[in-house]
Amino acid sequence: MVGGTDAPLSKTVGGKRPSYVNSQALGMVENDTIEAVNHMEIFGESVPITSIKGVTGHTFGASAGMQIISSLIGMERHFIPSTVHAVQNDYPGVPIVYRTIQTQVDSFIVTSHGYGGNNACIFISRYER
């Protein structure tokens, strides 16, 4: 995990914290601000957040699927992808991944936001025997 502040375990999924969050990051100030505030309230600085949208562009209905595929590749190859074209000073304190992090990825969260309030979030973790 990256960062220092730990959020309460009651604000995790089944008592587990994800290795990172792959955010849709709409690129709209109001939406990104809400996402940043929610991330800090739930995870604090202890869970990195990234977005692949700067690389893929807006893929509309395919965005969540592409985020899941990219995160599974990161899980398989042990990395958290960087956020491209993000401005570091826009969200101070939010643990945005600006450079690829080589690390074991055991789980991740994907957030997906649609026009008109169609929002979804999925927590995917490595199978444990």
PDB file of C-alpha atoms in Angstrom:
ATOM      1  CA  MET A   1       0.000   0.000   0.000  1.00  0.00           C
ATOM      2  CA  VAL A   2       1.068   3.566  -0.646  1.00  0.00           C
ATOM      3  CA  GLY A   3       0.583   6.435   1.778  1.00  0.00           C
ATOM      4  CA  GLY A   4       0.187   6.667   5.513  1.00  0.00           C
ATOM      5  CA  THR A   5      -3.334   7.388   6.798  1.00  0.00           C
ATOM      6  CA  ASP A   6      -5.528   4.333   7.284  1.00  0.00           C
ATOM      7  CA  ALA A   7      -9.302   4.559   6.918  1.00  0.00           C
ATOM      8  CA  PRO A   8     -11.444   2.551   9.337  1.00  0.00           C
ATOM      9  CA  LEU A   9     -11.888  -1.090   8.344  1.00  0.00           C
ATOM     10  CA  SER A  10     -15.643  -0.541   8.481  1.00  0.00           C
ATOM     11  CA  LYS A  11     -15.204   1.486   5.299  1.00  0.00           C
ATOM     12  CA  THR A  12     -13.682  -1.355   3.319  1.00  0.00           C
ATOM     13  CA  VAL A  13     -15.153  -4.309   1.459  1.00  0.00           C
ATOM     14  CA  GLY A  14     -15.417  -7.328   3.731  1.00  0.00           C
ATOM     15  CA  GLY A  15     -12.663  -5.905   5.911  1.00  0.00           C
ATOM     16  CA  LYS A  16     -10.270  -5.802   2.935  1.00  0.00           C
ATOM     17  CA  ARG A  17      -8.736  -2.716   1.406  1.00  0.00           C
ATOM     18  CA  PRO A  18      -8.040  -2.770  -2.354  1.00  0.00           C
ATOM     19  CA  SER A  19      -4.501  -2.459  -3.694  1.00  0.00           C
ATOM     20  CA  TYR A  20      -5.765   0.540  -5.673  1.00  0.00           C
ATOM     21  CA  VAL A  21      -8.770   2.201  -7.317  1.00  0.00           C
ATOM     22  CA  ASN A  22      -9.088   2.466 -11.104  1.00  0.00           C
ATOM     23  CA  SER A  23     -11.297   5.529 -11.433  1.00  0.00           C
ATOM     24  CA  GLN A  24     -13.269   6.512 -14.494  1.00  0.00           C
ATOM     25  CA  ALA A  25     -12.215  10.142 -13.851  1.00  0.00           C
ATOM     26  CA  LEU A  26     -14.617  11.901 -16.168  1.00  0.00           C
ATOM     27  CA  GLY A  27     -12.357  14.934 -16.483  1.00  0.00           C
ATOM     28  CA  MET A  28     -15.135  17.232 -15.319  1.00  0.00           C
ATOM     29  CA  VAL A  29     -14.218  19.375 -12.310  1.00  0.00           C
ATOM     30  CA  GLU A  30     -17.461  18.761 -10.400  1.00  0.00           C
ATOM     31  CA  ASN A  31     -17.426  14.982 -10.911  1.00  0.00           C
ATOM     32  CA  ASP A  32     -13.696  14.588 -10.271  1.00  0.00           C
ATOM     33  CA  THR A  33     -13.974  16.676  -7.089  1.00  0.00           C
ATOM     34  CA  ILE A  34     -16.796  14.473  -5.785  1.00  0.00           C
ATOM     35  CA  GLU A  35     -14.762  11.383  -6.617  1.00  0.00           C
ATOM     36  CA  ALA A  36     -11.678  12.788  -4.861  1.00  0.00           C
ATOM     37  CA  VAL A  37     -13.649  13.713  -1.718  1.00  0.00           C
ATOM     38  CA  ASN A  38     -15.278  10.272  -1.589  1.00  0.00           C
ATOM     39  CA  HIS A  39     -11.945   8.515  -2.103  1.00  0.00           C
ATOM     40  CA  MET A  40     -10.322  10.436   0.741  1.00  0.00           C
ATOM     41  CA  GLU A  41     -13.294   9.855   3.057  1.00  0.00           C
ATOM     42  CA  ILE A  42     -13.342   6.109   2.422  1.00  0.00           C
ATOM     43  CA  PHE A  43      -9.646   5.257   1.945  1.00  0.00           C
ATOM     44  CA  GLY A  44      -7.619   8.321   2.910  1.00  0.00           C
ATOM     45  CA  GLU A  45      -4.090   8.291   1.537  1.00  0.00           C
ATOM     46  CA  SER A  46      -3.662   4.543   2.063  1.00  0.00           C
ATOM     47  CA  VAL A  47      -5.100   3.437  -1.300  1.00  0.00           C
ATOM     48  CA  PRO A  48      -3.680   4.818  -4.573  1.00  0.00           C
ATOM     49  CA  ILE A  49      -6.100   5.988  -7.254  1.00  0.00           C
ATOM     50  CA  THR A  50      -5.442   6.018 -10.997  1.00  0.00           C
ATOM     51  CA  SER A  51      -7.294   6.361 -14.289  1.00  0.00           C
ATOM     52  CA  ILE A  52      -6.611   4.991 -17.761  1.00  0.00           C
ATOM     53  CA  LYS A  53      -8.971   7.462 -19.448  1.00  0.00           C
ATOM     54  CA  GLY A  54      -6.073   9.744 -20.390  1.00  0.00           C
ATOM     55  CA  VAL A  55      -4.727   6.896 -22.532  1.00  0.00           C
ATOM     56  CA  THR A  56      -7.969   5.460 -23.930  1.00  0.00           C
ATOM     57  CA  GLY A  57     -10.131   8.545 -24.214  1.00  0.00           C
ATOM     58  CA  HIS A  58     -13.816   8.281 -23.370  1.00  0.00           C
ATOM     59  CA  THR A  59     -14.973   4.832 -24.459  1.00  0.00           C
ATOM     60  CA  PHE A  60     -18.550   5.420 -23.237  1.00  0.00           C
ATOM     61  CA  GLY A  61     -20.267   2.052 -22.558  1.00  0.00           C
ATOM     62  CA  ALA A  62     -16.993   0.133 -22.806  1.00  0.00           C
ATOM     63  CA  SER A  63     -15.145   2.165 -20.161  1.00  0.00           C
ATOM     64  CA  ALA A  64     -15.759  -0.129 -17.165  1.00  0.00           C
ATOM     65  CA  GLY A  65     -14.863  -3.218 -19.198  1.00  0.00           C
ATOM     66  CA  MET A  66     -11.635  -1.606 -20.385  1.00  0.00           C
ATOM     67  CA  GLN A  67     -10.792  -0.523 -16.840  1.00  0.00           C
ATOM     68  CA  ILE A  68     -11.329  -4.086 -15.598  1.00  0.00           C
ATOM     69  CA  ILE A  69      -9.157  -5.547 -18.379  1.00  0.00           C
ATOM     70  CA  SER A  70      -6.348  -3.042 -17.746  1.00  0.00           C
ATOM     71  CA  SER A  71      -6.496  -3.735 -14.010  1.00  0.00           C
ATOM     72  CA  LEU A  72      -6.384  -7.501 -14.568  1.00  0.00           C
ATOM     73  CA  ILE A  73      -3.301  -7.019 -16.751  1.00  0.00           C
ATOM     74  CA  GLY A  74      -1.757  -4.962 -13.933  1.00  0.00           C
ATOM     75  CA  MET A  75      -2.636  -7.701 -11.448  1.00  0.00           C
ATOM     76  CA  GLU A  76      -1.039 -10.338 -13.681  1.00  0.00           C
ATOM     77  CA  ARG A  77       2.092  -8.260 -14.396  1.00  0.00           C
ATOM     78  CA  HIS A  78       2.420  -6.652 -10.945  1.00  0.00           C
ATOM     79  CA  PHE A  79       1.863  -2.952 -11.601  1.00  0.00           C
ATOM     80  CA  ILE A  80      -0.522  -0.071 -11.026  1.00  0.00           C
ATOM     81  CA  PRO A  81      -0.812   2.010 -14.208  1.00  0.00           C
ATOM     82  CA  SER A  82      -0.114   5.722 -14.078  1.00  0.00           C
ATOM     83  CA  THR A  83      -2.655   8.468 -14.660  1.00  0.00           C
ATOM     84  CA  VAL A  84      -1.757  10.318 -17.867  1.00  0.00           C
ATOM     85  CA  HIS A  85      -2.422  14.058 -18.367  1.00  0.00           C
ATOM     86  CA  ALA A  86      -3.398  14.698 -14.729  1.00  0.00           C
ATOM     87  CA  VAL A  87      -2.274  17.928 -13.065  1.00  0.00           C
ATOM     88  CA  GLN A  88      -0.646  17.199  -9.705  1.00  0.00           C
ATOM     89  CA  ASN A  89      -1.812  20.388  -7.985  1.00  0.00           C
ATOM     90  CA  ASP A  90      -5.508  19.907  -8.814  1.00  0.00           C
ATOM     91  CA  TYR A  91      -6.185  17.447  -5.982  1.00  0.00           C
ATOM     92  CA  PRO A  92      -3.568  17.878  -3.233  1.00  0.00           C
ATOM     93  CA  GLY A  93      -3.388  14.999  -0.777  1.00  0.00           C
ATOM     94  CA  VAL A  94      -5.230  12.557  -3.044  1.00  0.00           C
ATOM     95  CA  PRO A  95      -2.873   9.617  -3.726  1.00  0.00           C
ATOM     96  CA  ILE A  96      -3.084   9.842  -7.534  1.00  0.00           C
ATOM     97  CA  VAL A  97      -0.631   7.555  -9.346  1.00  0.00           C
ATOM     98  CA  TYR A  98       1.439   9.805 -11.627  1.00  0.00           C
ATOM     99  CA  ARG A  99       4.075   7.170 -12.441  1.00  0.00           C
ATOM    100  CA  THR A 100       3.552   3.448 -12.878  1.00  0.00           C
ATOM    101  CA  ILE A 101       4.075   1.595  -9.595  1.00  0.00           C
ATOM    102  CA  GLN A 102       5.656  -1.860  -9.793  1.00  0.00           C
ATOM    103  CA  THR A 103       3.967  -3.797  -6.984  1.00  0.00           C
ATOM    104  CA  GLN A 104       1.950  -6.887  -6.165  1.00  0.00           C
ATOM    105  CA  VAL A 105      -1.731  -6.191  -6.923  1.00  0.00           C
ATOM    106  CA  ASP A 106      -4.066  -8.442  -4.959  1.00  0.00           C
ATOM    107  CA  SER A 107      -7.292  -6.512  -5.540  1.00  0.00           C
ATOM    108  CA  PHE A 108      -8.692  -3.383  -7.136  1.00  0.00           C
ATOM    109  CA  ILE A 109     -11.840  -1.312  -7.395  1.00  0.00           C
ATOM    110  CA  VAL A 110     -13.198   0.034 -10.683  1.00  0.00           C
ATOM    111  CA  THR A 111     -15.586   2.999 -10.613  1.00  0.00           C
ATOM    112  CA  SER A 112     -17.812   3.801 -13.557  1.00  0.00           C
ATOM    113  CA  HIS A 113     -20.079   6.827 -13.939  1.00  0.00           C
ATOM    114  CA  GLY A 114     -22.644   7.299 -16.680  1.00  0.00           C
ATOM    115  CA  TYR A 115     -24.612  10.288 -17.812  1.00  0.00           C
ATOM    116  CA  GLY A 116     -27.835  10.728 -15.881  1.00  0.00           C
ATOM    117  CA  GLY A 117     -26.549   9.094 -12.687  1.00  0.00           C
ATOM    118  CA  ASN A 118     -25.832   5.529 -13.801  1.00  0.00           C
ATOM    119  CA  ASN A 119     -22.994   4.759 -11.393  1.00  0.00           C
ATOM    120  CA  ALA A 120     -21.323   1.473 -10.549  1.00  0.00           C
ATOM    121  CA  CYS A 121     -18.379   0.164  -8.578  1.00  0.00           C
ATOM    122  CA  ILE A 122     -16.846  -3.318  -8.565  1.00  0.00           C
ATOM    123  CA  PHE A 123     -14.257  -4.845  -6.206  1.00  0.00           C
ATOM    124  CA  ILE A 124     -12.177  -7.601  -7.819  1.00  0.00           C
ATOM    125  CA  SER A 125      -9.595  -9.628  -5.925  1.00  0.00           C
ATOM    126  CA  ARG A 126      -7.144 -12.403  -6.618  1.00  0.00           C
ATOM    127  CA  TYR A 127      -8.579 -15.845  -5.862  1.00  0.00           C
ATOM    128  CA  GLU A 128      -7.293 -17.147  -2.551  1.00  0.00           C
ATOM    129  CA  ARG A 129      -7.261 -20.914  -2.000  1.00  0.00           C
TER     130      ARG A 129
END
